[in-house]
C-alpha positions in Angstrom: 0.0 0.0 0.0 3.2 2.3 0.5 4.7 1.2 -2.4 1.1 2.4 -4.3 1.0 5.0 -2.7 4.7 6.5 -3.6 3.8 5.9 -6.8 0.6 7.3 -6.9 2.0 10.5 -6.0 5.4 10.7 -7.9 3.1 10.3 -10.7 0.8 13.1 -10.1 4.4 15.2 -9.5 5.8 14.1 -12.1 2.4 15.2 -14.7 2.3 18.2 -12.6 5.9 18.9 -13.9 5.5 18.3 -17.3 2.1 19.8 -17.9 1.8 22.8 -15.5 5.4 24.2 -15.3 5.2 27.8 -17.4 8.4 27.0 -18.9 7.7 23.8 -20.7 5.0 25.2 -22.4 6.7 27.2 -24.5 9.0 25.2 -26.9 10.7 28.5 -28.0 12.9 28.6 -25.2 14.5 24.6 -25.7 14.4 25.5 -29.7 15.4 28.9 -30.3 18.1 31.8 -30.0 17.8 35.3 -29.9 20.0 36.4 -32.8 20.9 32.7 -34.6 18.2 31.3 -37.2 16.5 28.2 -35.9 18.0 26.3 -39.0 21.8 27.3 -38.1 20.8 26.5 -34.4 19.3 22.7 -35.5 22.3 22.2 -37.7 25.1 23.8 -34.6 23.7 21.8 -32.5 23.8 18.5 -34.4 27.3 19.3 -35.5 28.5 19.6 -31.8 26.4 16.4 -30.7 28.4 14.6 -33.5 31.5 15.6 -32.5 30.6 15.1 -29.2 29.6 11.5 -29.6 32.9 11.0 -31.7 34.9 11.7 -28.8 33.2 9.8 -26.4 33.4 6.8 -28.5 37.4 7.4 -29.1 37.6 7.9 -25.5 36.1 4.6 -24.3 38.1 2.4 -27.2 41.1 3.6 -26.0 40.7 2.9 -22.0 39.3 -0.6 -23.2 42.7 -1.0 -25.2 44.7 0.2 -22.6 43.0 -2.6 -20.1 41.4 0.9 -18.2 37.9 0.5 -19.4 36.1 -1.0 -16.2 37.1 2.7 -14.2 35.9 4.8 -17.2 32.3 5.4 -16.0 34.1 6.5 -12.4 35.6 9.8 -13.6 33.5 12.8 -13.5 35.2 14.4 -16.6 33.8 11.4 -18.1 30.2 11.6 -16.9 29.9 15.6 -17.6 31.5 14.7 -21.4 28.3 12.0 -21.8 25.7 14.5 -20.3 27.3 17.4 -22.7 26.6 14.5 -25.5 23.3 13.5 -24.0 22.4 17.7 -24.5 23.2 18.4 -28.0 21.4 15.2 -28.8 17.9 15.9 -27.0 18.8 19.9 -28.2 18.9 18.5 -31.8 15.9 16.6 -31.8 14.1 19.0 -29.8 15.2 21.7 -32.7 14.6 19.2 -35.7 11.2 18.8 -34.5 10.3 22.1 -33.9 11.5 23.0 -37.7 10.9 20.6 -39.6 6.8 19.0 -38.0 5.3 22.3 -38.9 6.3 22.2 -42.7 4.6 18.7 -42.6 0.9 19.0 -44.6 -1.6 19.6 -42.0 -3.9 16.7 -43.4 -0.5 14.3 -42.6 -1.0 15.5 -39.3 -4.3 15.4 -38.6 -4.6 12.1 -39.8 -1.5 10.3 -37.8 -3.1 11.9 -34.7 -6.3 10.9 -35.2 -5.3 7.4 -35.4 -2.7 7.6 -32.6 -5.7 9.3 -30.3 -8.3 6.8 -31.4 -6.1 3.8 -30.4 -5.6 5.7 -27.5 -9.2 6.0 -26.8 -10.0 2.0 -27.7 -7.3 1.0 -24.8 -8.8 3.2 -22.3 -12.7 2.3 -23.0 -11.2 -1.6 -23.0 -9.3 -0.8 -19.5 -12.4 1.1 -18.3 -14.0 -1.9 -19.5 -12.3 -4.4 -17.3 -12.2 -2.5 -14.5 -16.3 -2.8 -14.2 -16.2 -6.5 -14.5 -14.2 -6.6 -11.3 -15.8 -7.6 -8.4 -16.2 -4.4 -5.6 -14.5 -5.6 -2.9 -15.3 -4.4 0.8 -12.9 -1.2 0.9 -14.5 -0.1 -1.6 -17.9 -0.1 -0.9 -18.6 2.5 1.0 -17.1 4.7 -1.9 -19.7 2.8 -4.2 -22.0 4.1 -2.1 -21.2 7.5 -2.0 -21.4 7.3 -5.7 -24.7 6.5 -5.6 -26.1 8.9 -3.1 -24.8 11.7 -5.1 -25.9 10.3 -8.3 -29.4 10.3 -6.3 -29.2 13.7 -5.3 -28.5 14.9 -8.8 -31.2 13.3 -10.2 -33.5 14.9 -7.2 -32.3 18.5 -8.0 -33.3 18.3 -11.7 -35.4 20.8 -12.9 -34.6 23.4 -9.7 -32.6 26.8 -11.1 -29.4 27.7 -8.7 -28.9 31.6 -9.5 -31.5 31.3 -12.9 -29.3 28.2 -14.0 -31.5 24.8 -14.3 -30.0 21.8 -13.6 -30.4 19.1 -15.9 -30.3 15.0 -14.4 -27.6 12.3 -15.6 -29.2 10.7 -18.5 -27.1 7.5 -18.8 -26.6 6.8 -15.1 -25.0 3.3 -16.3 -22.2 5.4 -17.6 -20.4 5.8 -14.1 -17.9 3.1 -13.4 -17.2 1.6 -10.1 -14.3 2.2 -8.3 -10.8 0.7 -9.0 -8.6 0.2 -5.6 -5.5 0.2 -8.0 -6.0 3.9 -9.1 -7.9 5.3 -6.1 -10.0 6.8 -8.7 -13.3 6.5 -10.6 -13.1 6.4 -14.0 -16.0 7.8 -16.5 -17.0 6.2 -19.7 -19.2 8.4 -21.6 -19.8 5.4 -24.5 -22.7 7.5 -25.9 -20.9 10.7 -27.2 -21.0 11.6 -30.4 -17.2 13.0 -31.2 -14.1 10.9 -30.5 -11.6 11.9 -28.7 -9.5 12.5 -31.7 -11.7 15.0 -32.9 -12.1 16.7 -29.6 -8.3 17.4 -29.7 -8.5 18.4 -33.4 -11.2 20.8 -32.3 -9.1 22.3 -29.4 -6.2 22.7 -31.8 -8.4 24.8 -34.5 -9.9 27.0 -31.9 -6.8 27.5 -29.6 -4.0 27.2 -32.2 -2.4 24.9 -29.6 -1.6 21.1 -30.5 -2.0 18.9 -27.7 1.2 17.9 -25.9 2.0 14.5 -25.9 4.2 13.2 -22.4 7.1 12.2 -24.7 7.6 15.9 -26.3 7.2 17.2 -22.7 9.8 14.4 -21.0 12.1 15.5 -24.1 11.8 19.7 -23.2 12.4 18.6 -19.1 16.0 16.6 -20.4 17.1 19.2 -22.4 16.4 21.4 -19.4 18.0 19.5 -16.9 21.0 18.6 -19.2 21.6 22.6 -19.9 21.6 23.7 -16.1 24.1 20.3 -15.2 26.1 20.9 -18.1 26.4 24.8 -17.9 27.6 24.2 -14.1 29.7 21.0 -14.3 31.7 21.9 -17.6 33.6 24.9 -15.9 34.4 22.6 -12.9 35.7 20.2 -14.8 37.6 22.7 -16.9 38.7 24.8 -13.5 39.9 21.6 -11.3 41.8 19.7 -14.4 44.1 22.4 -15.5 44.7 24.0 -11.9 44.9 20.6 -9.9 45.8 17.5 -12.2 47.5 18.7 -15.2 50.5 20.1 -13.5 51.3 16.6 -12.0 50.0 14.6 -14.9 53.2 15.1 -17.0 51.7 16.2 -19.8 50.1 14.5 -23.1 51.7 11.4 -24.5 50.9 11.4 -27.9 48.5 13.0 -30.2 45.4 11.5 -29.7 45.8 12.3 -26.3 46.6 16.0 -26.7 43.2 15.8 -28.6 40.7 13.9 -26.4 42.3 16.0 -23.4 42.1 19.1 -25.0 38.0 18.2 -26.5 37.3 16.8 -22.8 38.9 19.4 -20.5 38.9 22.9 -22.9 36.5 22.3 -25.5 33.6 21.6 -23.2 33.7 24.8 -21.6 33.9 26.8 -25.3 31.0 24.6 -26.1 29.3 25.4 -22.8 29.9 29.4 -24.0 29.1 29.1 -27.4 25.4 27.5 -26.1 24.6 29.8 -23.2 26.2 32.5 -25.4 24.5 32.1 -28.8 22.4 29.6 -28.8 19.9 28.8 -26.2 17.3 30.5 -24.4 16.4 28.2 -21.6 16.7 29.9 -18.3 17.8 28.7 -14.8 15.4 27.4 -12.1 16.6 28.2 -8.9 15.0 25.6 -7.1 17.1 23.3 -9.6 19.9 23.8 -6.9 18.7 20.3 -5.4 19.3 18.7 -8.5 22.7 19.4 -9.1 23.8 19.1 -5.6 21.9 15.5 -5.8 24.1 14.4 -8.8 27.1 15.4 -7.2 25.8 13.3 -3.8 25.4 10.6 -6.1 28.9 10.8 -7.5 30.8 11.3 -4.6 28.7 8.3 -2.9 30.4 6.2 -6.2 33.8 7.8 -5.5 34.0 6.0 -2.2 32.7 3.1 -3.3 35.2 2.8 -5.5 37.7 3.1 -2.7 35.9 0.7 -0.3 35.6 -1.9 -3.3 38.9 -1.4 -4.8 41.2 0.6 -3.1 41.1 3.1 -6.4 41.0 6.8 -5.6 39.3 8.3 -9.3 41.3 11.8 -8.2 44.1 12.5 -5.5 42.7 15.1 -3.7 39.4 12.5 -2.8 42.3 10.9 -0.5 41.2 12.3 3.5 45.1 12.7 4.0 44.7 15.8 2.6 42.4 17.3 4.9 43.3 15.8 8.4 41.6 12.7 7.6 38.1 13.9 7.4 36.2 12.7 4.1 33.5 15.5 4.7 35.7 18.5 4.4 36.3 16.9 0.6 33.0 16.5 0.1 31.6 20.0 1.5 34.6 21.6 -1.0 33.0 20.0 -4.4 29.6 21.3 -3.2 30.5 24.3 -2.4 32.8 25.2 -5.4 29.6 23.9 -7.6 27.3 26.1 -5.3 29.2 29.1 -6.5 29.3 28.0 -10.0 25.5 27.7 -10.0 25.2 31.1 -8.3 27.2 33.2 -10.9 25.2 31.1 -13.5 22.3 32.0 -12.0 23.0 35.7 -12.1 24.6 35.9 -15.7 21.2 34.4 -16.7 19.3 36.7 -15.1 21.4 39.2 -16.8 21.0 37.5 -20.1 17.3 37.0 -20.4 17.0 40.9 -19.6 19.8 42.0 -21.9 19.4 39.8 -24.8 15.4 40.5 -25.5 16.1 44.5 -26.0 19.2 43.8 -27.9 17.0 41.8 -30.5 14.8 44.1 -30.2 16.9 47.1 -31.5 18.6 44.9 -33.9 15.4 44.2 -35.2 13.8 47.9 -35.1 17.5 49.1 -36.7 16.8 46.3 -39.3 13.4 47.5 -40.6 14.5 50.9 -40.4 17.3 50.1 -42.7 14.5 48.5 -45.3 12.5 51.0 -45.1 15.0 53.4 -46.2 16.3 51.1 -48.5 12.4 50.7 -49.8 12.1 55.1 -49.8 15.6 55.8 -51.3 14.9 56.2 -54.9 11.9 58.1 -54.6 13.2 60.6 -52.2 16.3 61.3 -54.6 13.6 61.4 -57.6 11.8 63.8 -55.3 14.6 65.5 -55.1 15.9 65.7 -58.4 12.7 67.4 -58.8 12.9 70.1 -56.4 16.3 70.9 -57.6 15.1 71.8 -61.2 12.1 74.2 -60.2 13.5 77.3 -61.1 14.2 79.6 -58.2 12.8 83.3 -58.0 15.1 86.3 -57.3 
């Protein structure tokens, strides 16, 4: 019953998310810059998640070669380099979709979600369906009950006005559907309407000019959100620690290919990290994101020790407690707190940025038109002029 329970309600969080949070609902943000054409951001961003996924690949073949593949997952460098991949990849599809589905022909469209509602609609009538044959067990009577009682009182009240407004009875009082102890919830079935629902979302679409959200797009917009603020935050740590901390005693780069996968994992992230917040993206910081990130870097310093406790294998030198006195939780309070300050001077150059950047478009845009329109009135103010400029001139 616990178990249910949980699950009940992370579900309900987790649609409350999705579906009621302002900034999901408005793809622009994910899918859009303000200076950069969507088509230049689609095709940046799926240049960089190539690249990306390049390195990644290069990066794995050689620990495996050099026998160092099963600690390859353990290094964050490593983990912020796959969620920098995992980014531009949702970014990319998020983009291609947002360009590319609205130049598909509406009929197309309005016929792939009419059958992809209408098989939606046959499973839940078929689950509603099952769910009356069940027996009502003896929790659930006294809800049953209730049911009925107000079903009565409706049908009493029929025909009274409430502030001029008549109320009319349930016709089809077969309709309502016992109670289900699994979903806590009763279910309607309204087999007798005329529209399906396919239409009824077709209908919303033409009067709103809204399409309905389906729980994939929204799942995709929340990654891409959480991947930016993780990203934007972890790349300059990475970038910060390696060449301050580990390069000096690393001895330097070997051969080439390490020169380059050192240099695309420890330097390039962060220009890719500028070039997105910069240029590219819109998506602004949540502040009560914080927990989040701090609960990533909980998670990772949990699999730091336990790769210590399991085998003896410190990931970085300065995890070792013989820095620090012995005391593992001064290491750990410094990674949180350098990534606290990280996410606070994001936090800030956002709120700059979604201030600064929307007048700068629009005065680029204003200077823009005013340059057409001169453009448009310059030959027939010279020809105007020309004019003038013969009209002979009294004395």
């Amino acid at each position: 019953m616990v178990v249910r329970r949980v699950y009940g309600w992370a579900k309900q969080q987790t649609h409350c998310f999705l579906f009621h949070t302002p900034v999901l609902q408005d793809d622009s943000l994910f899918t859009t810059s303000w200076f950069v054409p969507q088509p230049l951001v689609c095709a940046a961003r799926t240049v960089i998640f190539a690249y990306c996924l390049g390195v990644l690949v290069t990066n794995l073949a050689i620990n495996v070669v050099h026998g160092a593949g099963w600690n390859w997952a353990a290094y964050f460098t490593t983990l912020t380099y796959v969620g920098i991949t995992m980014y531009f990849g949702v970014a990319a599809y998020n983009t291609a979709v947002a360009l590319l589905v609205p130049r598909i022909p509406a009929s197309w469209r309005q016929r792939l979600r009419m059958n992809r509602l209408q098989e939606g609609e046959t499973e839940l009538v078929a689950t509603s369906a099952a769910v009356a044959a069940e027996p009502v067990r003896e929790g659930e009577k006294g809800r049953v009950e209730a049911v009925d009682e107000m079903e009565e009182e409706i049908d009493a009240m029929a025909g009274e006005e409430i502030d001029g407004v008549e109320i009319d009875a349930i016709d089809n009082a077969n309709e309502i559907v016992e109670v289900s102890s699994r979903a806590s919830s009763i279910i309607y079935v309204d087999a007798s309407r005329s529209k399906t629902m396919a239409e009824d979302h077709m209908e919303y679409e033409r009067r709103t000019g809204v399409a309905q959200r389906s729980t994939a797009h929204q799942a995709a917009l929340a990654a891409q959100w959480i991947l930016y603020e993780s990203f934007t935050c972890f790349a300059p740590l990475v970038t910060i620690v390696y060449w301050a901390l580990l390069y000096p005693t690393s001895g330097g780069f070997a051969v080439l290919a390490d020169v380059w996968m050192g240099v695309s994992m420890h330097a390039v992230n962060s220009v890719l990290m500028a070039v997105e917040v910069l240029a590219l993206s819109r998506i602004p910081y949540a502040l009560t994101h914080l927990s989040v990130l701090l609960t990533f870097m909980t998670l990772y310093l949990g699999l730091t020790y336990f790769m210590v406790a399991v085998y003896g294998f410190y990931v970085y030198p300065f995890f070792e407690a013989r820095y620090f006195g012995g005391y593992i939780a001064i290491v750990c309070l410094l990674v949180v707190d350098i990534v606290a300050i990280i996410w606070v001077v994001m936090v800030l150059f956002h709120y700059w940025r979604d201030r600064a950047y929307p007048r700068w478009a629009a005065a680029l845009k204003m200077r823009r038109n005013t340059g057409e329109q001169q453009t448009l009135q310059g030959p027939a103010t010279i020809e105007a002029s020309e004019t003038v400029g013969c009209l002979p001139v009294e004395k």
